[in-house]
């Protein structure tokens, strides 16, 4: 599961990175500036599955990047499952030794994707959606726990060192490193529906800082981003003093963003009907609800923390008119505070192409089905 037009109210923004490697951001019309650029774009799921033959959205093509750039976007996030680029026996459970067996051909393909994206002016954020010893999703046997075992942490640093070395010559305008997708605890890592909670903040800080130091040992200007704690929901105050950006999510409330999603609702038929604005499951939701939800993230920006929304969007079962009304408010709240976004995904059930929604009048687009209303909404922000 479970991405450039600037809005008038924020003025013209120039973003970059200073010679010291610190994130820099200037906007003469705002007293407080987001230290991360207000990137706008998409998630690409080429390496989302642990198995190269498993679930995915097909190969991202150079035409995809051209369309994104032509439509005004400047950012792609690349969530990877690390086993996807390993050379291992996939008929057996992965072992701690297997985690170090890099398939260079698979890594070369990632490099090719980065080069093509950069060619069209798109920034690439590499992310470990499944890291050694952790994934927010169940369905794969890990040999250890990233948050409990030193061996898992050492492997985590190894992987980020490998990627940082591979892209050592890239500038912060071209690439960033998003450490681990949606960190959290889970009572049972094999149960998608088991209760989740936040990682102890100091532990998350320790792992993030060592990862940052590893990455910047290959290029001191490399840009590092940490997903929000508690599955992306919570800011990480323990990292406010580090030169690390933070990534929030655009899925609140899940009643709308994940309506009838089987990985969220044990019985999708029990999911309450989504409306926007209005009352869902006995609770009132509206723009004020969104402002309250994002208040800690806005306060983080005001304290000098770079913030970006690394994932947002809505699964295909949500009525399209509800999705667009809700998403307009989500993007408005984020953009009014200089926070960019990355839609999950470009092609697929959350995307602007081939989403398989049943209530959309699609436009034919070079062999794909384009959700023009969603594209127009994204371009608005």
C-alpha positions as a Markdown table, in Angstrom:
| # | Residue | x | y | z |
|---|---|---|---|---|
| 1 | Unk | 0.0 | 0.0 | 0.0 |
| 2 | Unk | -0.1 | 1.2 | 2.9 |
| 3 | Unk | 4.2 | 13.1 | -5.6 |
| 4 | Unk | 5.2 | 23.6 | -10.3 |
| 5 | Unk | 3.2 | 26.0 | -9.9 |
| 6 | Unk | 3.5 | 28.0 | -6.6 |
| 7 | Unk | 0.3 | 29.3 | -5.0 |
| 8 | Unk | -0.3 | 33.0 | -4.8 |
| 9 | Unk | -0.4 | 33.2 | -1.1 |
| 10 | Unk | 3.1 | 31.9 | -0.6 |
| 11 | Unk | 4.8 | 34.0 | -3.2 |
| 12 | Unk | 7.8 | 33.0 | -5.4 |
| 13 | Unk | 10.1 | 30.6 | -3.6 |
| 14 | Unk | 13.7 | 29.8 | -4.3 |
| 15 | Unk | 15.0 | 26.6 | -2.6 |
| 16 | Unk | 18.5 | 25.1 | -2.5 |
| 17 | Unk | 21.3 | 23.9 | -0.3 |
| 18 | Unk | 24.1 | 26.0 | 1.1 |
| 19 | Unk | 27.8 | 25.3 | 0.8 |
| 20 | Unk | 27.8 | 23.9 | 4.4 |
| 21 | Unk | 25.4 | 21.2 | 3.3 |
| 22 | Unk | 22.6 | 22.7 | 5.4 |
| 23 | Unk | 19.2 | 22.9 | 3.8 |
| 24 | Unk | 18.5 | 26.4 | 2.6 |
| 25 | Unk | 15.2 | 28.0 | 1.7 |
| 26 | Unk | 14.4 | 31.6 | 1.0 |
| 27 | Unk | 11.0 | 33.4 | 0.5 |
| 28 | Unk | 11.0 | 37.1 | 0.8 |
| 29 | Unk | 7.2 | 37.1 | 1.4 |
| 30 | Unk | 7.1 | 34.9 | 4.4 |
| 31 | Unk | 8.7 | 35.4 | 7.9 |
| 32 | Unk | 8.9 | 31.6 | 8.3 |
| 33 | Unk | 10.2 | 29.4 | 5.5 |
| 34 | Unk | 10.1 | 25.7 | 5.0 |
| 35 | Unk | 13.6 | 24.4 | 4.8 |
| 36 | Unk | 12.6 | 21.8 | 2.3 |
| 37 | Unk | 11.5 | 22.8 | -1.2 |
| 38 | Unk | 7.8 | 22.6 | -1.9 |
| 39 | Unk | 8.3 | 19.6 | -4.2 |
| 40 | Unk | 5.2 | 18.3 | -6.0 |
| 41 | Unk | 5.1 | 14.9 | -7.6 |
| 42 | Unk | 4.5 | 11.2 | -7.2 |
| 43 | Unk | 5.6 | 7.9 | -5.7 |
| 44 | Unk | 6.9 | 5.3 | -8.2 |
| 45 | Unk | 6.4 | 1.6 | -7.3 |
| 46 | Unk | 8.9 | -0.2 | -9.5 |
| 47 | Unk | 10.7 | -1.7 | -6.5 |
| 48 | Unk | 7.8 | -1.7 | -4.1 |
| 49 | Unk | 7.5 | -5.5 | -3.9 |
| 50 | Unk | 10.2 | -7.6 | -2.1 |
| 51 | Unk | 10.0 | -10.0 | -5.0 |
| 52 | Unk | 10.9 | -8.6 | -8.5 |
| 53 | Unk | 8.2 | -10.9 | -9.9 |
| 54 | Unk | 5.6 | -9.7 | -7.3 |
| 55 | Unk | 3.1 | -6.9 | -7.1 |
| 56 | Unk | 4.1 | -3.7 | -8.8 |
| 57 | Unk | 2.9 | -1.0 | -11.2 |
| 58 | Unk | 5.2 | -1.9 | -14.1 |
| 59 | Unk | 8.3 | -0.1 | -15.2 |
| 60 | Unk | 8.4 | 3.7 | -15.1 |
| 61 | Unk | 9.2 | 4.9 | -18.5 |
| 62 | Unk | 11.0 | 8.0 | -19.8 |
| 63 | Unk | 7.6 | 9.2 | -21.2 |
| 64 | Unk | 6.3 | 9.1 | -17.6 |
| 65 | Unk | 9.0 | 11.5 | -16.5 |
| 66 | Unk | 8.4 | 13.7 | -19.5 |
| 67 | Unk | 4.7 | 13.9 | -18.8 |
| 68 | Unk | 5.3 | 14.7 | -15.1 |
| 69 | Unk | 7.7 | 17.6 | -16.1 |
| 70 | Unk | 5.3 | 18.8 | -18.8 |
| 71 | Unk | 2.5 | 18.9 | -16.3 |
| 72 | Unk | 4.5 | 21.0 | -13.9 |
| 73 | Unk | 5.8 | 18.4 | -11.4 |
| 74 | Unk | 9.4 | 18.3 | -10.1 |
| 75 | Unk | 9.6 | 15.4 | -7.6 |
| 76 | Unk | 9.4 | 11.6 | -7.5 |
| 77 | Unk | 9.7 | 9.4 | -4.4 |
| 78 | Unk | 11.0 | 5.8 | -5.0 |
| 79 | Unk | 9.9 | 3.5 | -2.2 |
| 80 | Unk | 12.0 | 0.3 | -2.3 |
| 81 | Unk | 11.8 | -3.1 | -0.7 |
| 82 | Unk | 15.4 | -3.9 | -0.1 |
| 83 | Unk | 15.0 | -7.7 | -1.0 |
| 84 | Unk | 14.0 | -6.5 | -4.5 |
| 85 | Unk | 17.6 | -5.6 | -5.3 |
| 86 | Unk | 19.2 | -8.6 | -3.6 |
| 87 | Unk | 20.7 | -11.7 | -5.3 |
| 88 | Unk | 19.1 | -14.4 | -3.1 |
| 89 | Unk | 17.2 | -17.7 | -3.2 |
| 90 | Unk | 13.6 | -16.6 | -3.0 |
| 91 | Unk | 12.3 | -20.0 | -2.2 |
| 92 | Unk | 13.7 | -19.7 | 1.4 |
| 93 | Unk | 13.3 | -17.2 | 4.2 |
| 94 | Unk | 15.9 | -14.4 | 4.0 |
| 95 | Unk | 18.9 | -14.8 | 6.4 |
| 96 | Unk | 21.1 | -12.1 | 7.9 |
| 97 | Unk | 23.8 | -13.0 | 5.5 |
| 98 | Unk | 21.5 | -12.7 | 2.5 |
| 99 | Unk | 20.8 | -9.0 | 3.4 |
| 100 | Unk | 24.3 | -8.1 | 2.2 |
| 101 | Unk | 24.0 | -9.9 | -1.2 |
| 102 | Unk | 23.5 | -6.9 | -3.6 |
| 103 | Unk | 22.3 | -7.6 | -7.1 |
| 104 | Unk | 24.3 | -5.0 | -9.0 |
| 105 | Unk | 22.1 | -5.3 | -12.1 |
| 106 | Unk | 19.1 | -4.4 | -10.0 |
| 107 | Unk | 20.9 | -1.4 | -8.5 |
| 108 | Unk | 22.0 | -0.3 | -12.0 |
| 109 | Unk | 18.3 | -0.1 | -12.9 |
| 110 | Unk | 17.6 | 2.2 | -10.0 |
| 111 | Unk | 20.5 | 4.4 | -11.1 |
| 112 | Unk | 19.0 | 4.5 | -14.6 |
| 113 | Unk | 15.7 | 5.6 | -13.2 |
| 114 | Unk | 17.4 | 8.4 | -11.2 |
| 115 | Unk | 19.3 | 9.5 | -14.3 |
| 116 | Unk | 16.1 | 9.7 | -16.4 |
| 117 | Unk | 14.2 | 11.6 | -13.7 |
| 118 | Unk | 17.0 | 14.1 | -13.3 |
| 119 | Unk | 17.2 | 14.5 | -17.1 |
| 120 | Unk | 13.7 | 15.8 | -17.0 |
| 121 | Unk | 14.4 | 18.1 | -14.0 |
| 122 | Unk | 12.8 | 15.8 | -11.4 |
| 123 | Unk | 14.3 | 15.4 | -7.9 |
| 124 | Unk | 14.4 | 11.8 | -6.7 |
| 125 | Unk | 13.8 | 10.8 | -3.1 |
| 126 | Unk | 15.1 | 7.2 | -2.5 |
| 127 | Unk | 13.2 | 5.5 | 0.3 |
| 128 | Unk | 13.5 | 2.1 | 2.0 |
| 129 | Unk | 9.9 | 1.1 | 2.2 |
| 130 | Unk | 11.1 | -2.2 | 3.5 |
| 131 | Unk | 14.3 | -1.9 | 5.4 |
| 132 | Unk | 16.4 | -4.7 | 7.0 |
| 133 | Unk | 14.3 | -5.7 | 10.0 |
| 134 | Unk | 11.3 | -3.5 | 9.4 |
| 135 | Unk | 8.3 | -2.7 | 7.2 |
| 136 | Unk | 5.0 | -1.1 | 8.0 |
| 137 | Unk | 3.5 | -3.8 | 5.9 |
| 138 | Unk | 3.3 | -7.5 | 6.9 |
| 139 | Unk | 3.7 | -10.4 | 4.4 |
| 140 | Unk | 7.5 | -11.0 | 4.5 |
| 141 | Unk | 9.7 | -12.8 | 7.0 |
| 142 | Unk | 12.4 | -10.6 | 8.3 |
| 143 | Unk | 15.5 | -12.2 | 10.0 |
| 144 | Unk | 15.6 | -9.6 | 12.8 |
| 145 | Unk | 14.1 | -6.3 | 14.1 |
| 146 | Unk | 15.5 | -3.0 | 13.1 |
| 147 | Unk | 14.5 | -1.3 | 16.4 |
| 148 | Unk | 15.8 | -4.1 | 18.6 |
| 149 | Unk | 18.8 | -5.8 | 17.0 |
| 150 | Unk | 22.2 | -4.2 | 16.3 |
| 151 | Unk | 22.7 | -6.6 | 13.3 |
| 152 | Unk | 19.7 | -5.2 | 11.7 |
| 153 | Unk | 20.8 | -1.6 | 12.3 |
| 154 | Unk | 24.3 | -2.4 | 10.9 |
| 155 | Unk | 22.7 | -3.8 | 7.8 |
| 156 | Unk | 20.5 | -0.7 | 7.5 |
| 157 | Unk | 23.6 | 1.5 | 7.6 |
| 158 | Unk | 25.2 | -0.7 | 5.0 |
| 159 | Unk | 22.4 | -0.3 | 2.6 |
| 160 | Unk | 22.3 | 3.5 | 2.9 |
| 161 | Unk | 26.1 | 3.6 | 2.6 |
| 162 | Unk | 25.8 | 1.6 | -0.6 |
| 163 | Unk | 23.2 | 4.0 | -2.1 |
| 164 | Unk | 25.0 | 7.1 | -0.9 |
| 165 | Unk | 28.2 | 5.9 | -2.5 |
| 166 | Unk | 26.4 | 5.0 | -5.7 |
| 167 | Unk | 25.0 | 8.6 | -5.9 |
| 168 | Unk | 27.9 | 10.4 | -4.3 |
| 169 | Unk | 28.3 | 12.8 | -7.3 |
| 170 | Unk | 24.6 | 13.9 | -7.2 |
| 171 | Unk | 23.6 | 17.3 | -5.8 |
| 172 | Unk | 20.8 | 17.9 | -3.3 |
| 173 | Unk | 18.8 | 19.3 | -6.1 |
| 174 | Unk | 18.9 | 15.9 | -7.8 |
| 175 | Unk | 18.5 | 13.4 | -5.0 |
| 176 | Unk | 17.6 | 12.9 | -1.3 |
| 177 | Unk | 17.6 | 9.9 | 1.0 |
| 178 | Unk | 14.3 | 9.1 | 2.9 |
| 179 | Unk | 15.5 | 6.7 | 5.5 |
| 180 | Unk | 12.6 | 4.3 | 6.3 |
| 181 | Unk | 9.0 | 4.4 | 5.5 |
| 182 | Unk | 6.5 | 5.0 | 8.3 |
| 183 | Unk | 8.4 | 3.7 | 11.4 |
| 184 | Unk | 6.3 | 2.1 | 14.1 |
| 185 | Unk | 6.0 | -0.8 | 16.5 |
| 186 | Unk | 3.5 | -3.6 | 15.9 |
| 187 | Unk | 2.3 | -6.2 | 18.4 |
| 188 | Unk | 2.7 | -8.8 | 15.6 |
| 189 | Unk | 4.8 | -8.0 | 12.6 |
| 190 | Unk | 3.1 | -10.7 | 10.7 |
| 191 | Unk | -0.4 | -9.3 | 11.3 |
| 192 | Unk | -1.3 | -6.4 | 9.1 |
| 193 | Unk | -4.1 | -5.3 | 11.5 |
| 194 | Unk | -2.2 | -5.6 | 14.8 |
| 195 | Unk | -2.0 | -2.5 | 17.0 |
| 196 | Unk | 0.8 | 0.0 | 16.1 |
| 197 | Unk | 2.6 | 2.6 | 18.1 |
| 198 | Unk | 5.5 | 5.0 | 17.9 |
| 199 | Unk | 9.2 | 4.1 | 18.1 |
| 200 | Unk | 10.9 | 5.5 | 21.2 |
| 201 | Unk | 12.0 | 8.9 | 20.0 |
| 202 | Unk | 15.6 | 8.7 | 21.2 |
| 203 | Unk | 16.0 | 5.3 | 19.5 |
| 204 | Unk | 14.7 | 6.7 | 16.2 |
| 205 | Unk | 17.0 | 9.6 | 16.6 |
| 206 | Unk | 20.0 | 7.4 | 17.1 |
| 207 | Unk | 19.3 | 5.2 | 14.1 |
| 208 | Unk | 18.6 | 8.3 | 11.9 |
| 209 | Unk | 21.7 | 10.1 | 13.0 |
| 210 | Unk | 24.0 | 7.1 | 12.3 |
| 211 | Unk | 22.3 | 6.7 | 8.9 |
| 212 | Unk | 22.8 | 10.4 | 8.2 |
| 213 | Unk | 26.5 | 10.2 | 9.2 |
| 214 | Unk | 26.9 | 7.2 | 6.9 |
| 215 | Unk | 25.3 | 8.8 | 4.0 |
| 216 | Unk | 27.2 | 12.1 | 4.4 |
| 217 | Unk | 30.5 | 10.3 | 4.7 |
| 218 | Unk | 30.2 | 9.9 | 0.9 |
| 219 | Unk | 28.9 | 13.4 | 0.2 |
| 220 | Unk | 28.5 | 15.9 | 3.1 |
| 221 | Unk | 25.8 | 17.8 | 1.1 |
| 222 | Unk | 23.5 | 14.8 | 0.8 |
| 223 | Unk | 20.0 | 15.6 | 1.9 |
| 224 | Unk | 18.4 | 13.2 | 4.4 |
| 225 | Unk | 14.7 | 12.9 | 5.3 |
| 226 | Unk | 13.0 | 11.0 | 8.1 |
| 227 | Unk | 9.4 | 9.8 | 7.9 |
| 228 | Unk | 7.2 | 10.9 | 10.8 |
| 229 | Unk | 7.0 | 8.5 | 13.8 |
| 230 | Unk | 4.0 | 6.3 | 14.5 |
| 231 | Unk | 3.6 | 5.2 | 10.9 |
| 232 | Unk | 4.3 | 8.7 | 9.5 |
| 233 | Unk | 1.7 | 10.5 | 11.6 |
| 234 | Unk | 3.8 | 12.2 | 14.3 |
| 235 | Unk | 6.5 | 14.8 | 14.1 |
| 236 | Unk | 9.9 | 13.8 | 15.6 |
| 237 | Unk | 10.9 | 16.5 | 18.1 |
| 238 | Unk | 14.0 | 14.5 | 19.1 |
| 239 | Unk | 15.4 | 15.3 | 15.6 |
| 240 | Unk | 14.6 | 19.0 | 15.5 |
| 241 | Unk | 18.3 | 19.8 | 16.1 |
| 242 | Unk | 19.6 | 17.5 | 13.3 |
| 243 | Unk | 20.0 | 18.5 | 9.7 |
| 244 | Unk | 17.3 | 16.1 | 8.7 |
| 245 | Unk | 14.0 | 16.9 | 7.0 |
| 246 | Unk | 10.8 | 15.3 | 8.1 |
| 247 | Unk | 8.0 | 13.7 | 6.0 |
| 248 | Unk | 4.3 | 13.7 | 7.0 |
| 249 | Unk | 1.4 | 11.9 | 5.4 |
| 250 | Unk | -1.8 | 13.0 | 3.6 |
| 251 | Unk | -4.2 | 10.2 | 4.6 |
| 252 | Unk | -6.2 | 11.8 | 7.4 |
| 253 | Unk | -8.9 | 10.7 | 8.0 |
| 254 | Unk | -8.3 | 7.1 | 6.8 |
| 255 | Unk | -12.1 | 6.7 | 6.5 |
| 256 | Unk | -11.7 | 8.7 | 3.3 |
| 257 | Unk | -8.2 | 7.9 | 2.1 |
| 258 | Unk | -8.5 | 4.2 | 2.6 |
| 259 | Unk | -12.2 | 3.6 | 2.3 |
| 260 | Unk | -12.8 | -0.2 | 2.0 |
| 261 | Unk | -9.1 | -0.9 | 1.8 |
| 262 | Unk | -8.6 | -4.5 | 3.0 |
| 263 | Unk | -5.2 | -3.8 | 4.6 |
| 264 | Unk | -6.9 | -1.2 | 6.8 |
| 265 | Unk | -10.4 | -2.6 | 7.4 |
| 266 | Unk | -10.6 | -6.3 | 8.5 |
| 267 | Unk | -14.1 | -6.4 | 6.9 |
| 268 | Unk | -14.3 | -3.7 | 4.1 |
| 269 | Unk | -18.1 | -4.0 | 4.2 |
| 270 | Unk | -18.0 | -2.5 | 7.7 |
| 271 | Unk | -16.2 | 0.7 | 6.5 |
| 272 | Unk | -18.4 | 3.7 | 7.1 |
| 273 | Unk | -19.6 | 5.7 | 4.1 |
| 274 | Unk | -17.2 | 8.7 | 3.5 |
| 275 | Unk | -18.4 | 12.2 | 3.1 |
| 276 | Unk | -16.6 | 15.6 | 3.0 |
| 277 | Unk | -17.2 | 17.6 | 5.0 |
| 278 | Unk | -19.5 | 15.8 | 7.4 |
| 279 | Unk | -19.9 | 13.2 | 10.0 |
| 280 | Unk | -18.2 | 9.8 | 9.6 |
| 281 | Unk | -18.5 | 7.0 | 12.3 |
| 282 | Unk | -19.9 | 9.6 | 14.7 |
| 283 | Unk | -17.2 | 12.1 | 14.3 |
| 284 | Unk | -17.3 | 15.4 | 12.4 |
| 285 | Unk | -14.6 | 16.0 | 9.8 |
| 286 | Unk | -13.9 | 19.2 | 7.9 |
| 287 | Unk | -11.1 | 21.6 | 7.0 |
| 288 | Unk | -10.7 | 22.6 | 10.7 |
| 289 | Unk | -10.0 | 18.9 | 11.4 |
| 290 | Unk | -7.2 | 19.0 | 8.9 |
| 291 | Unk | -5.8 | 22.2 | 10.3 |
| 292 | Unk | -5.8 | 20.6 | 13.8 |
| 293 | Unk | -4.2 | 17.4 | 12.4 |
| 294 | Unk | -1.4 | 19.2 | 10.7 |
| 295 | Unk | -0.8 | 21.8 | 13.4 |
| 296 | Unk | 2.3 | 20.0 | 14.9 |
| 297 | Unk | 3.8 | 19.8 | 11.4 |
| 298 | Unk | 3.2 | 23.5 | 10.8 |
| 299 | Unk | 4.7 | 24.3 | 14.1 |
| 300 | Unk | 7.7 | 22.2 | 13.1 |
| 301 | Unk | 8.1 | 24.3 | 10.0 |
| 302 | Unk | 7.9 | 27.4 | 12.2 |
| 303 | Unk | 10.7 | 26.0 | 14.4 |
| 304 | Unk | 13.0 | 25.7 | 11.4 |
| 305 | Unk | 12.4 | 22.0 | 10.5 |
| 306 | Unk | 12.0 | 21.1 | 6.8 |
| 307 | Unk | 8.7 | 19.3 | 6.1 |
| 308 | Unk | 7.4 | 17.5 | 3.1 |
| 309 | Unk | 4.4 | 15.3 | 2.6 |
| 310 | Unk | 6.0 | 12.1 | 1.2 |
| 311 | Unk | 2.7 | 10.3 | 0.6 |
| 312 | Unk | -0.9 | 11.3 | 0.1 |
| 313 | Unk | -4.0 | 10.4 | -1.8 |
| 314 | Unk | -7.0 | 8.2 | -1.9 |
| 315 | Unk | -7.7 | 4.5 | -2.8 |
| 316 | Unk | -10.0 | 3.9 | -5.7 |
| 317 | Unk | -13.1 | 2.8 | -3.7 |
| 318 | Unk | -13.7 | 6.3 | -2.3 |
| 319 | Unk | -16.4 | 8.2 | -4.3 |
| 320 | Unk | -14.5 | 10.5 | -6.7 |
| 321 | Unk | -16.4 | 13.7 | -5.7 |
| 322 | Unk | -15.7 | 13.0 | -2.0 |
| 323 | Unk | -12.0 | 12.4 | -2.8 |
| 324 | Unk | -11.5 | 15.6 | -4.7 |
| 325 | Unk | -13.4 | 17.8 | -2.2 |
| 326 | Unk | -11.3 | 16.3 | 0.7 |
| 327 | Unk | -8.0 | 16.4 | -1.2 |
| 328 | Unk | -8.5 | 20.0 | -2.2 |
| 329 | Unk | -8.6 | 20.9 | 1.5 |
| 330 | Unk | -5.6 | 18.7 | 2.3 |
| 331 | Unk | -3.4 | 20.3 | -0.4 |
| 332 | Unk | -4.6 | 23.8 | 0.5 |
| 333 | Unk | -3.7 | 23.4 | 4.1 |
| 334 | Unk | -0.3 | 21.9 | 3.3 |
| 335 | Unk | 0.5 | 24.4 | 0.5 |
| 336 | Unk | -0.4 | 27.4 | 2.5 |
| 337 | Unk | 2.5 | 26.6 | 4.8 |
| 338 | Unk | 4.9 | 25.8 | 2.1 |
| 339 | Unk | 4.7 | 22.0 | 2.4 |
| 340 | Unk | 4.9 | 20.1 | -0.8 |
| 341 | Unk | 3.5 | 16.6 | -1.6 |
| 342 | Unk | 3.9 | 13.3 | -3.4 |
| 343 | Unk | 0.8 | 11.5 | -4.5 |
| 344 | Unk | 0.8 | 7.8 | -3.9 |
| 345 | Unk | 1.0 | 6.9 | -6.8 |
| 346 | Unk | 1.5 | 7.9 | -10.5 |
| 347 | Unk | 0.0 | 4.8 | -12.1 |
| 348 | Unk | -2.4 | 2.6 | -10.2 |
| 349 | Unk | -5.3 | 2.6 | -7.8 |
| 350 | Unk | -4.2 | 5.8 | -6.1 |
| 351 | Unk | -2.9 | 7.4 | -9.2 |
| 352 | Unk | -3.8 | 9.8 | -12.0 |
| 353 | Unk | -3.3 | 7.1 | -14.6 |
| 354 | Unk | -5.1 | 3.8 | -14.7 |
| 355 | Unk | -6.7 | 4.1 | -11.2 |
| 356 | Unk | -9.6 | 1.8 | -12.1 |
| 357 | Unk | -12.1 | 4.1 | -10.4 |
| 358 | Unk | -15.7 | 3.2 | -11.5 |
| 359 | Unk | -17.0 | 6.8 | -11.3 |
| 360 | Unk | -14.5 | 8.7 | -13.4 |
| 361 | Unk | -14.9 | 9.9 | -17.0 |
| 362 | Unk | -11.3 | 9.0 | -18.1 |
| 363 | Unk | -9.4 | 10.7 | -20.8 |
| 364 | Unk | -7.4 | 8.5 | -23.2 |
| 365 | Unk | -3.7 | 9.3 | -22.8 |
| 366 | Unk | -1.1 | 7.4 | -24.9 |
| 367 | Unk | -2.6 | 4.0 | -24.0 |
| 368 | Unk | -3.5 | 5.0 | -20.4 |
| 369 | Unk | -6.6 | 6.3 | -18.7 |
| 370 | Unk | -6.0 | 9.7 | -17.3 |
| 371 | Unk | -8.0 | 11.2 | -14.4 |
| 372 | Unk | -8.0 | 14.7 | -15.7 |
| 373 | Unk | -9.9 | 16.2 | -12.8 |
| 374 | Unk | -7.4 | 14.8 | -10.3 |
| 375 | Unk | -4.5 | 16.1 | -12.5 |
| 376 | Unk | -6.1 | 19.6 | -12.6 |
| 377 | Unk | -6.5 | 19.6 | -8.8 |
| 378 | Unk | -2.8 | 18.7 | -8.3 |
| 379 | Unk | -1.7 | 21.4 | -10.7 |
| 380 | Unk | -3.8 | 23.9 | -8.8 |
| 381 | Unk | -1.3 | 23.6 | -5.9 |
